[in-house]
PDB file of C-alpha atoms and ligand atoms in Angstrom:
ATOM      1  CA  MET A   1     138.443 183.597 154.065  1.00 98.00           C
ATOM      2  CA  LYS A   2     135.112 183.932 152.266  1.00 98.00           C
ATOM      3  CA  GLN A   3     133.961 180.900 150.285  1.00 98.00           C
ATOM      4  CA  PHE A   4     131.591 181.035 147.318  1.00 98.00           C
ATOM      5  CA  GLN A   5     130.096 178.510 144.933  1.00 98.00           C
ATOM      6  CA  LYS A   6     127.589 180.852 143.280  1.00 98.00           C
ATOM      7  CA  THR A   7     128.649 183.625 140.883  1.00 98.00           C
ATOM      8  CA  SER A   8     125.884 185.966 142.087  1.00 98.00           C
ATOM      9  CA  GLU A   9     126.989 185.686 145.722  1.00 98.00           C
ATOM     10  CA  LEU A  10     130.654 186.197 144.824  1.00 98.00           C
ATOM     11  CA  GLN A  11     129.762 189.275 142.785  1.00 97.00           C
ATOM     12  CA  SER A  12     127.634 190.927 145.440  1.00 96.00           C
ATOM     13  CA  TYR A  13     130.401 190.409 148.013  1.00 97.00           C
ATOM     14  CA  LEU A  14     133.160 191.767 145.725  1.00 96.00           C
ATOM     15  CA  GLN A  15     131.135 194.784 144.619  1.00 92.00           C
ATOM     16  CA  SER A  16     130.379 195.702 148.251  1.00 94.00           C
ATOM     17  CA  THR A  17     134.073 195.923 149.174  1.00 95.00           C
ATOM     18  CA  GLY A  18     135.076 198.557 146.579  1.00 93.00           C
ATOM     19  CA  LYS A  19     138.676 197.297 146.727  1.00 97.00           C
ATOM     20  CA  SER A  20     141.218 196.567 143.967  1.00 98.00           C
ATOM     21  CA  ILE A  21     141.037 192.848 143.202  1.00 98.00           C
ATOM     22  CA  GLY A  22     143.816 190.425 142.306  1.00 98.00           C
ATOM     23  CA  PHE A  23     142.634 187.160 140.743  1.00 99.00           C
ATOM     24  CA  VAL A  24     144.356 183.762 140.587  1.00 99.00           C
ATOM     25  CA  PRO A  25     142.475 181.131 138.540  1.00 98.00           C
ATOM     26  CA  THR A  26     143.467 177.508 139.278  1.00 98.00           C
ATOM     27  CA  MET A  27     142.260 173.956 138.846  1.00 98.00           C
ATOM     28  CA  GLY A  28     143.070 173.104 142.474  1.00 98.00           C
ATOM     29  CA  ALA A  29     145.429 170.461 143.892  1.00 97.00           C
ATOM     30  CA  LEU A  30     147.293 173.532 145.049  1.00 98.00           C
ATOM     31  CA  HIS A  31     151.060 173.688 145.540  1.00 98.00           C
ATOM     32  CA  GLU A  32     153.715 176.354 146.161  1.00 98.00           C
ATOM     33  CA  GLY A  33     153.493 177.514 142.532  1.00 98.00           C
ATOM     34  CA  HIS A  34     149.861 178.501 143.031  1.00 98.00           C
ATOM     35  CA  LEU A  35     150.615 180.034 146.434  1.00 98.00           C
ATOM     36  CA  ALA A  36     153.337 182.220 144.872  1.00 98.00           C
ATOM     37  CA  LEU A  37     150.630 183.682 142.620  1.00 98.00           C
ATOM     38  CA  ILE A  38     148.455 184.419 145.679  1.00 98.00           C
ATOM     39  CA  GLU A  39     151.473 186.053 147.316  1.00 98.00           C
ATOM     40  CA  ALA A  40     152.070 188.258 144.249  1.00 98.00           C
ATOM     41  CA  SER A  41     148.393 189.206 144.212  1.00 98.00           C
ATOM     42  CA  LYS A  42     148.410 190.100 147.904  1.00 98.00           C
ATOM     43  CA  LYS A  43     151.387 192.405 147.356  1.00 98.00           C
ATOM     44  CA  ALA A  44     149.801 194.217 144.410  1.00 98.00           C
ATOM     45  CA  CYS A  45     146.079 194.341 145.274  1.00 98.00           C
ATOM     46  CA  GLU A  46     143.851 195.067 148.264  1.00 98.00           C
ATOM     47  CA  LEU A  47     141.815 191.877 147.934  1.00 98.00           C
ATOM     48  CA  SER A  48     142.892 188.502 146.515  1.00 98.00           C
ATOM     49  CA  VAL A  49     140.494 185.996 144.989  1.00 98.00           C
ATOM     50  CA  CYS A  50     141.406 182.436 143.965  1.00 99.00           C
ATOM     51  CA  SER A  51     139.183 180.168 141.908  1.00 98.00           C
ATOM     52  CA  ILE A  52     139.301 176.384 141.942  1.00 98.00           C
ATOM     53  CA  PHE A  53     137.584 174.835 138.947  1.00 98.00           C
ATOM     54  CA  VAL A  54     138.638 171.757 137.007  1.00 98.00           C
ATOM     55  CA  ASN A  55     137.386 173.049 133.689  1.00 98.00           C
ATOM     56  CA  PRO A  56     136.049 170.205 131.510  1.00 97.00           C
ATOM     57  CA  THR A  57     136.165 172.260 128.295  1.00 97.00           C
ATOM     58  CA  GLN A  58     139.969 172.562 128.316  1.00 96.00           C
ATOM     59  CA  PHE A  59     140.671 168.820 128.542  1.00 96.00           C
ATOM     60  CA  ASN A  60     141.157 167.316 125.101  1.00 91.00           C
ATOM     61  CA  ASP A  61     141.881 163.934 126.741  1.00 92.00           C
ATOM     62  CA  PRO A  62     138.929 162.626 128.828  1.00 93.00           C
ATOM     63  CA  SER A  63     141.143 160.311 130.918  1.00 93.00           C
ATOM     64  CA  ASP A  64     143.363 163.278 131.884  1.00 92.00           C
ATOM     65  CA  PHE A  65     140.196 165.008 133.151  1.00 95.00           C
ATOM     66  CA  ASP A  66     139.039 161.895 135.035  1.00 95.00           C
ATOM     67  CA  LYS A  67     142.443 161.480 136.702  1.00 92.00           C
ATOM     68  CA  TYR A  68     142.942 165.150 137.556  1.00 94.00           C
ATOM     69  CA  PRO A  69     143.649 165.325 141.322  1.00 94.00           C
ATOM     70  CA  VAL A  70     140.919 166.887 143.489  1.00 96.00           C
ATOM     71  CA  THR A  71     141.932 167.948 147.019  1.00 97.00           C
ATOM     72  CA  LEU A  72     139.404 170.642 147.947  1.00 98.00           C
ATOM     73  CA  GLU A  73     139.685 170.565 151.767  1.00 98.00           C
ATOM     74  CA  ALA A  74     143.506 170.706 151.680  1.00 98.00           C
ATOM     75  CA  ASP A  75     143.321 173.478 149.069  1.00 98.00           C
ATOM     76  CA  LEU A  76     141.018 175.596 151.239  1.00 98.00           C
ATOM     77  CA  GLU A  77     143.394 175.158 154.191  1.00 98.00           C
ATOM     78  CA  LYS A  78     146.383 176.247 152.068  1.00 98.00           C
ATOM     79  CA  LEU A  79     144.513 179.313 150.824  1.00 98.00           C
ATOM     80  CA  ARG A  80     143.462 180.244 154.373  1.00 98.00           C
ATOM     81  CA  ASN A  81     147.078 179.967 155.539  1.00 98.00           C
ATOM     82  CA  ALA A  82     148.271 182.006 152.558  1.00 98.00           C
ATOM     83  CA  GLY A  83     145.934 184.846 153.533  1.00 98.00           C
ATOM     84  CA  CYS A  84     143.714 184.583 150.460  1.00 98.00           C
ATOM     85  CA  ASP A  85     140.595 186.714 150.998  1.00 98.00           C
ATOM     86  CA  ALA A  86     138.036 184.798 148.942  1.00 98.00           C
ATOM     87  CA  VAL A  87     137.792 181.499 147.097  1.00 98.00           C
ATOM     88  CA  PHE A  88     135.347 180.663 144.329  1.00 98.00           C
ATOM     89  CA  TYR A  89     134.756 176.967 143.581  1.00 98.00           C
ATOM     90  CA  PRO A  90     131.738 176.703 141.300  1.00 98.00           C
ATOM     91  CA  SER A  91     130.174 173.508 139.966  1.00 98.00           C
ATOM     92  CA  VAL A  92     130.272 172.721 136.242  1.00 97.00           C
ATOM     93  CA  SER A  93     126.570 173.639 135.917  1.00 98.00           C
ATOM     94  CA  GLU A  94     127.171 176.969 137.678  1.00 98.00           C
ATOM     95  CA  MET A  95     129.897 177.839 135.145  1.00 98.00           C
ATOM     96  CA  TYR A  96     128.088 176.378 132.131  1.00 98.00           C
ATOM     97  CA  PRO A  97     124.337 176.683 132.860  1.00 97.00           C
ATOM     98  CA  ASN A  98     123.527 176.084 129.182  1.00 96.00           C
ATOM     99  CA  GLY A  99     125.937 173.169 128.784  1.00 97.00           C
ATOM    100  CA  THR A 100     129.255 173.093 126.962  1.00 96.00           C
ATOM    101  CA  ALA A 101     128.091 172.296 123.428  1.00 94.00           C
ATOM    102  CA  ASP A 102     127.758 175.804 122.015  1.00 93.00           C
ATOM    103  CA  LEU A 103     130.447 178.050 123.468  1.00 96.00           C
ATOM    104  CA  LYS A 104     132.017 181.315 122.350  1.00 97.00           C
ATOM    105  CA  SER A 105     135.103 180.882 120.159  1.00 98.00           C
ATOM    106  CA  TYR A 106     138.177 183.094 119.985  1.00 98.00           C
ATOM    107  CA  ASN A 107     140.342 183.910 117.003  1.00 98.00           C
ATOM    108  CA  LEU A 108     143.713 183.004 118.485  1.00 98.00           C
ATOM    109  CA  GLY A 109     145.521 182.799 115.155  1.00 97.00           C
ATOM    110  CA  PHE A 110     148.708 180.767 114.966  1.00 97.00           C
ATOM    111  CA  LEU A 111     148.915 180.455 118.780  1.00 97.00           C
ATOM    112  CA  GLU A 112     146.343 177.718 118.479  1.00 96.00           C
ATOM    113  CA  THR A 113     148.240 175.680 115.922  1.00 97.00           C
ATOM    114  CA  ILE A 114     151.725 175.585 117.494  1.00 98.00           C
ATOM    115  CA  LEU A 115     153.185 173.678 120.480  1.00 98.00           C
ATOM    116  CA  GLU A 116     150.401 172.962 123.027  1.00 98.00           C
ATOM    117  CA  GLY A 117     147.798 174.112 120.515  1.00 97.00           C
ATOM    118  CA  LYS A 118     148.992 171.527 118.002  1.00 98.00           C
ATOM    119  CA  TYR A 119     149.077 168.614 120.447  1.00 98.00           C
ATOM    120  CA  ARG A 120     145.966 169.551 122.471  1.00 97.00           C
ATOM    121  CA  PRO A 121     143.286 170.534 119.950  1.00 97.00           C
ATOM    122  CA  GLY A 122     140.574 172.683 121.518  1.00 96.00           C
ATOM    123  CA  HIS A 123     142.535 173.146 124.748  1.00 97.00           C
ATOM    124  CA  PHE A 124     143.152 176.871 124.392  1.00 98.00           C
ATOM    125  CA  GLN A 125     139.565 177.602 123.316  1.00 98.00           C
ATOM    126  CA  GLY A 126     138.499 175.936 126.581  1.00 98.00           C
ATOM    127  CA  VAL A 127     141.029 177.995 128.535  1.00 98.00           C
ATOM    128  CA  CYS A 128     139.766 181.235 126.951  1.00 98.00           C
ATOM    129  CA  VAL A 129     136.122 180.371 127.568  1.00 98.00           C
ATOM    130  CA  VAL A 130     136.652 179.669 131.251  1.00 98.00           C
ATOM    131  CA  VAL A 131     139.034 182.560 131.952  1.00 98.00           C
ATOM    132  CA  ASP A 132     136.660 184.955 130.150  1.00 98.00           C
ATOM    133  CA  LEU A 133     133.718 183.698 132.262  1.00 98.00           C
ATOM    134  CA  LEU A 134     135.745 183.864 135.483  1.00 98.00           C
ATOM    135  CA  LEU A 135     136.882 187.416 134.698  1.00 98.00           C
ATOM    136  CA  GLN A 136     133.277 188.461 134.165  1.00 98.00           C
ATOM    137  CA  ALA A 137     132.409 186.980 137.571  1.00 97.00           C
ATOM    138  CA  VAL A 138     135.378 188.407 139.501  1.00 98.00           C
ATOM    139  CA  GLN A 139     136.054 191.632 137.538  1.00 97.00           C
ATOM    140  CA  PRO A 140     139.604 191.910 138.858  1.00 98.00           C
ATOM    141  CA  THR A 141     142.104 194.719 138.395  1.00 98.00           C
ATOM    142  CA  LYS A 142     144.938 192.264 137.844  1.00 98.00           C
ATOM    143  CA  LEU A 143     145.138 188.626 136.770  1.00 99.00           C
ATOM    144  CA  PHE A 144     148.086 186.487 137.968  1.00 99.00           C
ATOM    145  CA  MET A 145     149.342 183.544 135.905  1.00 98.00           C
ATOM    146  CA  GLY A 146     152.441 181.348 135.942  1.00 98.00           C
ATOM    147  CA  GLU A 147     155.160 181.145 133.296  1.00 98.00           C
ATOM    148  CA  LYS A 148     155.119 177.363 133.781  1.00 98.00           C
ATOM    149  CA  ASP A 149     152.291 177.589 131.219  1.00 98.00           C
ATOM    150  CA  TYR A 150     154.106 180.049 128.968  1.00 98.00           C
ATOM    151  CA  GLN A 151     151.945 179.685 125.881  1.00 98.00           C
ATOM    152  CA  GLN A 152     148.794 179.944 128.013  1.00 98.00           C
ATOM    153  CA  ILE A 153     149.910 183.425 129.078  1.00 98.00           C
ATOM    154  CA  ALA A 154     150.254 184.461 125.421  1.00 98.00           C
ATOM    155  CA  VAL A 155     146.817 182.988 124.661  1.00 98.00           C
ATOM    156  CA  VAL A 156     145.129 184.725 127.589  1.00 98.00           C
ATOM    157  CA  GLN A 157     146.823 188.020 126.648  1.00 98.00           C
ATOM    158  CA  LYS A 158     145.372 187.597 123.151  1.00 98.00           C
ATOM    159  CA  MET A 159     141.926 186.818 124.609  1.00 98.00           C
ATOM    160  CA  LEU A 160     142.101 189.995 126.743  1.00 98.00           C
ATOM    161  CA  GLU A 161     142.831 192.006 123.584  1.00 98.00           C
ATOM    162  CA  LEU A 162     140.035 190.315 121.621  1.00 98.00           C
ATOM    163  CA  THR A 163     137.517 191.108 124.386  1.00 98.00           C
ATOM    164  CA  ASN A 164     138.787 194.686 124.910  1.00 98.00           C
ATOM    165  CA  SER A 165     139.480 193.844 128.526  1.00 98.00           C
ATOM    166  CA  SER A 166     141.266 196.329 130.776  1.00 98.00           C
ATOM    167  CA  VAL A 167     142.505 193.596 133.116  1.00 98.00           C
ATOM    168  CA  GLU A 168     146.295 193.600 133.568  1.00 98.00           C
ATOM    169  CA  LEU A 169     147.920 190.180 133.158  1.00 98.00           C
ATOM    170  CA  VAL A 170     150.829 189.695 135.579  1.00 98.00           C
ATOM    171  CA  LYS A 171     153.313 186.904 134.738  1.00 98.00           C
ATOM    172  CA  CYS A 172     154.937 185.072 137.638  1.00 98.00           C
ATOM    173  CA  PRO A 173     158.069 182.890 137.459  1.00 98.00           C
ATOM    174  CA  THR A 174     157.913 179.090 137.600  1.00 98.00           C
ATOM    175  CA  VAL A 175     158.298 177.631 141.077  1.00 98.00           C
ATOM    176  CA  ARG A 176     160.445 174.449 141.176  1.00 98.00           C
ATOM    177  CA  SER A 177     161.399 171.797 143.703  1.00 98.00           C
ATOM    178  CA  ALA A 178     164.875 172.161 145.223  1.00 98.00           C
ATOM    179  CA  GLU A 179     166.111 169.715 142.544  1.00 98.00           C
ATOM    180  CA  GLY A 180     164.514 171.639 139.669  1.00 98.00           C
ATOM    181  CA  LEU A 181     161.226 169.852 138.912  1.00 98.00           C
ATOM    182  CA  ALA A 182     158.571 172.425 137.982  1.00 98.00           C
ATOM    183  CA  LEU A 183     155.746 172.074 140.512  1.00 98.00           C
ATOM    184  CA  SER A 184     152.552 170.809 138.918  1.00 98.00           C
ATOM    185  CA  SER A 185     149.299 169.321 140.173  1.00 96.00           C
ATOM    186  CA  ARG A 186     149.917 166.407 137.798  1.00 95.00           C
ATOM    187  CA  ASN A 187     153.159 165.554 139.658  1.00 97.00           C
ATOM    188  CA  ALA A 188     150.884 163.969 142.295  1.00 94.00           C
ATOM    189  CA  ARG A 189     150.409 161.138 139.790  1.00 95.00           C
ATOM    190  CA  LEU A 190     154.174 160.398 139.636  1.00 97.00           C
ATOM    191  CA  SER A 191     155.919 157.831 141.869  1.00 98.00           C
ATOM    192  CA  GLU A 192     158.999 158.898 143.837  1.00 97.00           C
ATOM    193  CA  GLU A 193     161.191 157.200 141.219  1.00 98.00           C
ATOM    194  CA  GLN A 194     159.388 158.973 138.395  1.00 98.00           C
ATOM    195  CA  LYS A 195     159.866 162.341 140.139  1.00 98.00           C
ATOM    196  CA  ILE A 196     163.619 161.692 139.977  1.00 98.00           C
ATOM    197  CA  GLN A 197     163.395 160.607 136.319  1.00 98.00           C
ATOM    198  CA  ALA A 198     161.391 163.771 135.596  1.00 98.00           C
ATOM    199  CA  LEU A 199     164.444 165.870 136.497  1.00 98.00           C
ATOM    200  CA  ALA A 200     165.712 164.976 133.012  1.00 98.00           C
ATOM    201  CA  ILE A 201     163.524 167.871 131.847  1.00 98.00           C
ATOM    202  CA  TYR A 202     165.328 170.442 133.975  1.00 98.00           C
ATOM    203  CA  LYS A 203     168.750 169.002 133.131  1.00 98.00           C
ATOM    204  CA  GLY A 204     167.822 168.786 129.448  1.00 98.00           C
ATOM    205  CA  PHE A 205     167.504 172.559 129.140  1.00 98.00           C
ATOM    206  CA  ASN A 206     171.304 172.696 129.288  1.00 97.00           C
ATOM    207  CA  LEU A 207     171.832 170.308 126.363  1.00 98.00           C
ATOM    208  CA  SER A 208     172.839 171.926 123.117  1.00 97.00           C
ATOM    209  CA  SER A 209     170.425 170.317 120.665  1.00 98.00           C
ATOM    210  CA  GLU A 210     166.832 169.221 120.364  1.00 98.00           C
ATOM    211  CA  SER A 211     167.888 165.665 119.564  1.00 98.00           C
ATOM    212  CA  ALA A 212     170.210 165.425 122.620  1.00 98.00           C
ATOM    213  CA  PHE A 213     167.336 166.691 124.808  1.00 98.00           C
ATOM    214  CA  LYS A 214     164.908 164.138 123.359  1.00 98.00           C
ATOM    215  CA  GLN A 215     167.400 161.300 123.669  1.00 98.00           C
ATOM    216  CA  SER A 216     168.045 162.153 127.311  1.00 98.00           C
ATOM    217  CA  LEU A 217     164.299 162.159 128.083  1.00 98.00           C
ATOM    218  CA  LEU A 218     163.891 158.727 126.473  1.00 98.00           C
ATOM    219  CA  GLU A 219     166.936 157.352 128.337  1.00 98.00           C
ATOM    220  CA  ASN A 220     165.440 158.566 131.608  1.00 98.00           C
ATOM    221  CA  GLY A 221     162.160 156.677 131.262  1.00 98.00           C
ATOM    222  CA  PHE A 222     159.950 159.100 129.322  1.00 98.00           C
ATOM    223  CA  GLU A 223     157.829 157.005 126.968  1.00 98.00           C
ATOM    224  CA  SER A 224     157.026 159.662 124.383  1.00 98.00           C
ATOM    225  CA  ILE A 225     157.715 163.271 123.520  1.00 98.00           C
ATOM    226  CA  ASP A 226     155.245 165.709 121.991  1.00 98.00           C
ATOM    227  CA  TYR A 227     157.854 168.387 121.345  1.00 98.00           C
ATOM    228  CA  VAL A 228     161.121 169.980 122.325  1.00 98.00           C
ATOM    229  CA  ALA A 229     161.168 173.408 120.680  1.00 98.00           C
ATOM    230  CA  CYS A 230     163.184 176.597 120.611  1.00 98.00           C
ATOM    231  CA  VAL A 231     161.247 179.803 119.990  1.00 98.00           C
ATOM    232  CA  ASP A 232     161.547 183.550 120.293  1.00 98.00           C
ATOM    233  CA  PRO A 233     160.269 184.411 123.808  1.00 98.00           C
ATOM    234  CA  THR A 234     158.134 187.305 122.525  1.00 97.00           C
ATOM    235  CA  THR A 235     156.673 186.028 119.256  1.00 96.00           C
ATOM    236  CA  LEU A 236     156.810 182.272 119.997  1.00 98.00           C
ATOM    237  CA  LEU A 237     158.073 181.770 116.451  1.00 97.00           C
ATOM    238  CA  GLU A 238     160.543 178.905 115.996  1.00 98.00           C
ATOM    239  CA  LYS A 239     164.233 179.801 115.777  1.00 98.00           C
ATOM    240  CA  PRO A 240     167.583 177.935 115.609  1.00 98.00           C
ATOM    241  CA  TYR A 241     168.071 175.773 118.690  1.00 98.00           C
ATOM    242  CA  GLY A 242     169.816 177.627 121.518  1.00 97.00           C
ATOM    243  CA  GLU A 243     170.247 180.936 119.687  1.00 98.00           C
ATOM    244  CA  LYS A 244     169.670 183.581 122.379  1.00 98.00           C
ATOM    245  CA  PRO A 245     167.367 185.166 123.322  1.00 98.00           C
ATOM    246  CA  CYS A 246     165.217 182.080 123.251  1.00 98.00           C
ATOM    247  CA  LEU A 247     162.701 180.000 125.074  1.00 98.00           C
ATOM    248  CA  ILE A 248     163.059 176.222 125.126  1.00 98.00           C
ATOM    249  CA  LEU A 249     159.774 174.398 125.692  1.00 98.00           C
ATOM    250  CA  VAL A 250     159.099 170.732 126.267  1.00 98.00           C
ATOM    251  CA  ALA A 251     156.072 168.453 126.551  1.00 98.00           C
ATOM    252  CA  ALA A 252     156.598 164.748 127.222  1.00 98.00           C
ATOM    253  CA  PHE A 253     154.941 161.745 128.833  1.00 98.00           C
ATOM    254  CA  LEU A 254     156.301 159.932 131.884  1.00 98.00           C
ATOM    255  CA  GLY A 255     154.264 157.079 133.370  1.00 97.00           C
ATOM    256  CA  GLY A 256     151.257 158.213 131.351  1.00 96.00           C
ATOM    257  CA  VAL A 257     151.465 161.728 132.810  1.00 96.00           C
ATOM    258  CA  ARG A 258     151.969 164.596 130.399  1.00 97.00           C
ATOM    259  CA  LEU A 259     154.545 167.042 131.789  1.00 98.00           C
ATOM    260  CA  ILE A 260     155.346 170.471 130.356  1.00 98.00           C
ATOM    261  CA  ASP A 261     158.087 172.925 131.233  1.00 98.00           C
ATOM    262  CA  ASN A 262     160.074 175.766 129.690  1.00 98.00           C
ATOM    263  CA  LYS A 263     163.125 177.904 130.303  1.00 98.00           C
ATOM    264  CA  THR A 264     164.133 181.300 128.962  1.00 98.00           C
ATOM    265  CA  PHE A 265     167.715 182.020 127.876  1.00 98.00           C
ATOM    266  CA  SER A 266     168.301 185.760 127.632  1.00 96.00           C
TER     267      SER A 266
HETATM  268  P1  LIG B 301     146.623 175.100 137.097  1.00 56.05           P
HETATM  269  O1  LIG B 301     145.954 174.877 138.423  1.00 56.05           O
HETATM  270  O2  LIG B 301     147.651 174.064 136.766  1.00 56.05           O
HETATM  271  O3  LIG B 301     145.641 175.374 135.995  1.00 56.05           O
HETATM  272  O4  LIG B 301     147.472 176.421 137.249  1.00 56.05           O
HETATM  273  C1  LIG B 301     146.895 177.619 137.735  1.00 56.05           C
HETATM  274  C2  LIG B 301     147.891 178.735 137.613  1.00 56.05           C
HETATM  275  O5  LIG B 301     149.062 178.411 138.373  1.00 56.05           O
HETATM  276  C3  LIG B 301     148.371 178.954 136.167  1.00 56.05           C
HETATM  277  O6  LIG B 301     148.525 180.346 135.948  1.00 56.05           O
HETATM  278  C4  LIG B 301     149.702 178.240 136.158  1.00 56.05           C
HETATM  279  O7  LIG B 301     150.596 178.746 135.189  1.00 56.05           O
HETATM  280  C5  LIG B 301     150.202 178.517 137.555  1.00 56.05           C
HETATM  281  N1  LIG B 301     151.207 177.529 137.944  1.00 56.05           N
HETATM  282  C6  LIG B 301     151.103 176.175 137.911  1.00 56.05           C
HETATM  283  N2  LIG B 301     152.262 175.592 138.295  1.00 56.05           N
HETATM  284  C7  LIG B 301     153.123 176.617 138.561  1.00 56.05           C
HETATM  285  C8  LIG B 301     154.487 176.680 138.999  1.00 56.05           C
HETATM  286  N3  LIG B 301     155.197 175.584 139.235  1.00 56.05           N
HETATM  287  N4  LIG B 301     155.045 177.897 139.167  1.00 56.05           N
HETATM  288  C9  LIG B 301     154.333 179.028 138.920  1.00 56.05           C
HETATM  289  N5  LIG B 301     153.047 179.041 138.519  1.00 56.05           N
HETATM  290  C10 LIG B 301     152.444 177.851 138.343  1.00 56.05           C
END
C-alpha cells in the first residue's frame, strides 16, 4: 500500500497509473463500516484510495474535535489488510495552506437548515470544503460514502452538482454490530454499558411515534435528543411519522457522545 502525506506526491503517483480510481474519504479510527466502502471501491474500480483526515472545519463543537479518536497505525494496518492501494493522510496545513478563515462556500439551500444542518451550524460547509479539496487531489472516477450519514450524501451530491463534477457518488449501506448498533468511530468513546444502552436507537426505529422513540431513548440513558424525524427518503422533506416510503433519522447524546443513525422504510 502506498502512503502519502503530500498532495503533489499523491497526484503524481495516481496520474502515472492511468487506472480508474475509487475514493473513500474518512476521518480515521477505522471500523468495518469504512472497510465495506473500501471493499465496494475495490469491486468497482481498478485502484482504491482512502484518505484519513480529521477535518477541523466540519466540527462545530471544539471538544468533539479534541476528543475525536486518532488511531493511525491501526488504521494503516486495517487498510493494508483490506487491500487498499493508497492512503492519503495529510496534515491540516497541507489541506489548508492559507488557513481556514476564508474558505469557499456552497449554496446548499434547505439541506443546510434541516436535521444535522440545523443542529450543527457550519458542519456541512466544512464537509463540502474538504470533500471538494480531496476530490481535486485524488480525481477519482467514483466516490464511496455510507448511508449512516444519510444527509451528508445528499449534501455531497449537491456539492458535486454545484461544482459541475463528473464524479459518481456511490451510496453504501450502514454496517451494524450483530445487535444492531451502527458502527461509528465515536462508539470508541462509549463504555460497554453505554453500547448496550445505545441499542435503544436501533430498537426505536420500530416504535410507531416520534414521542415513543424519544421516550425510549431517555429511559435508556440518553441525556438529550437533537431530533427524531420522519422524512421522504428522496427529498428529505418532513412527512407524517411512519408513512411509507420514509426515512426515520435520529441524533441523540449518550454519555456526552452524539450518536446519529437512520433507517429507511420502503
Ligand atoms: P467518517 O470517518 O465517520 O467521516 O466516515 C467516513 C465514511 O464512512 C462516510 O462516508 C461514512 O458515511 C461512512 N461510514 C461511517 N460509519 C459507517 C457505517 N457504520 N456503515 C457504513 N458506512 C459508514
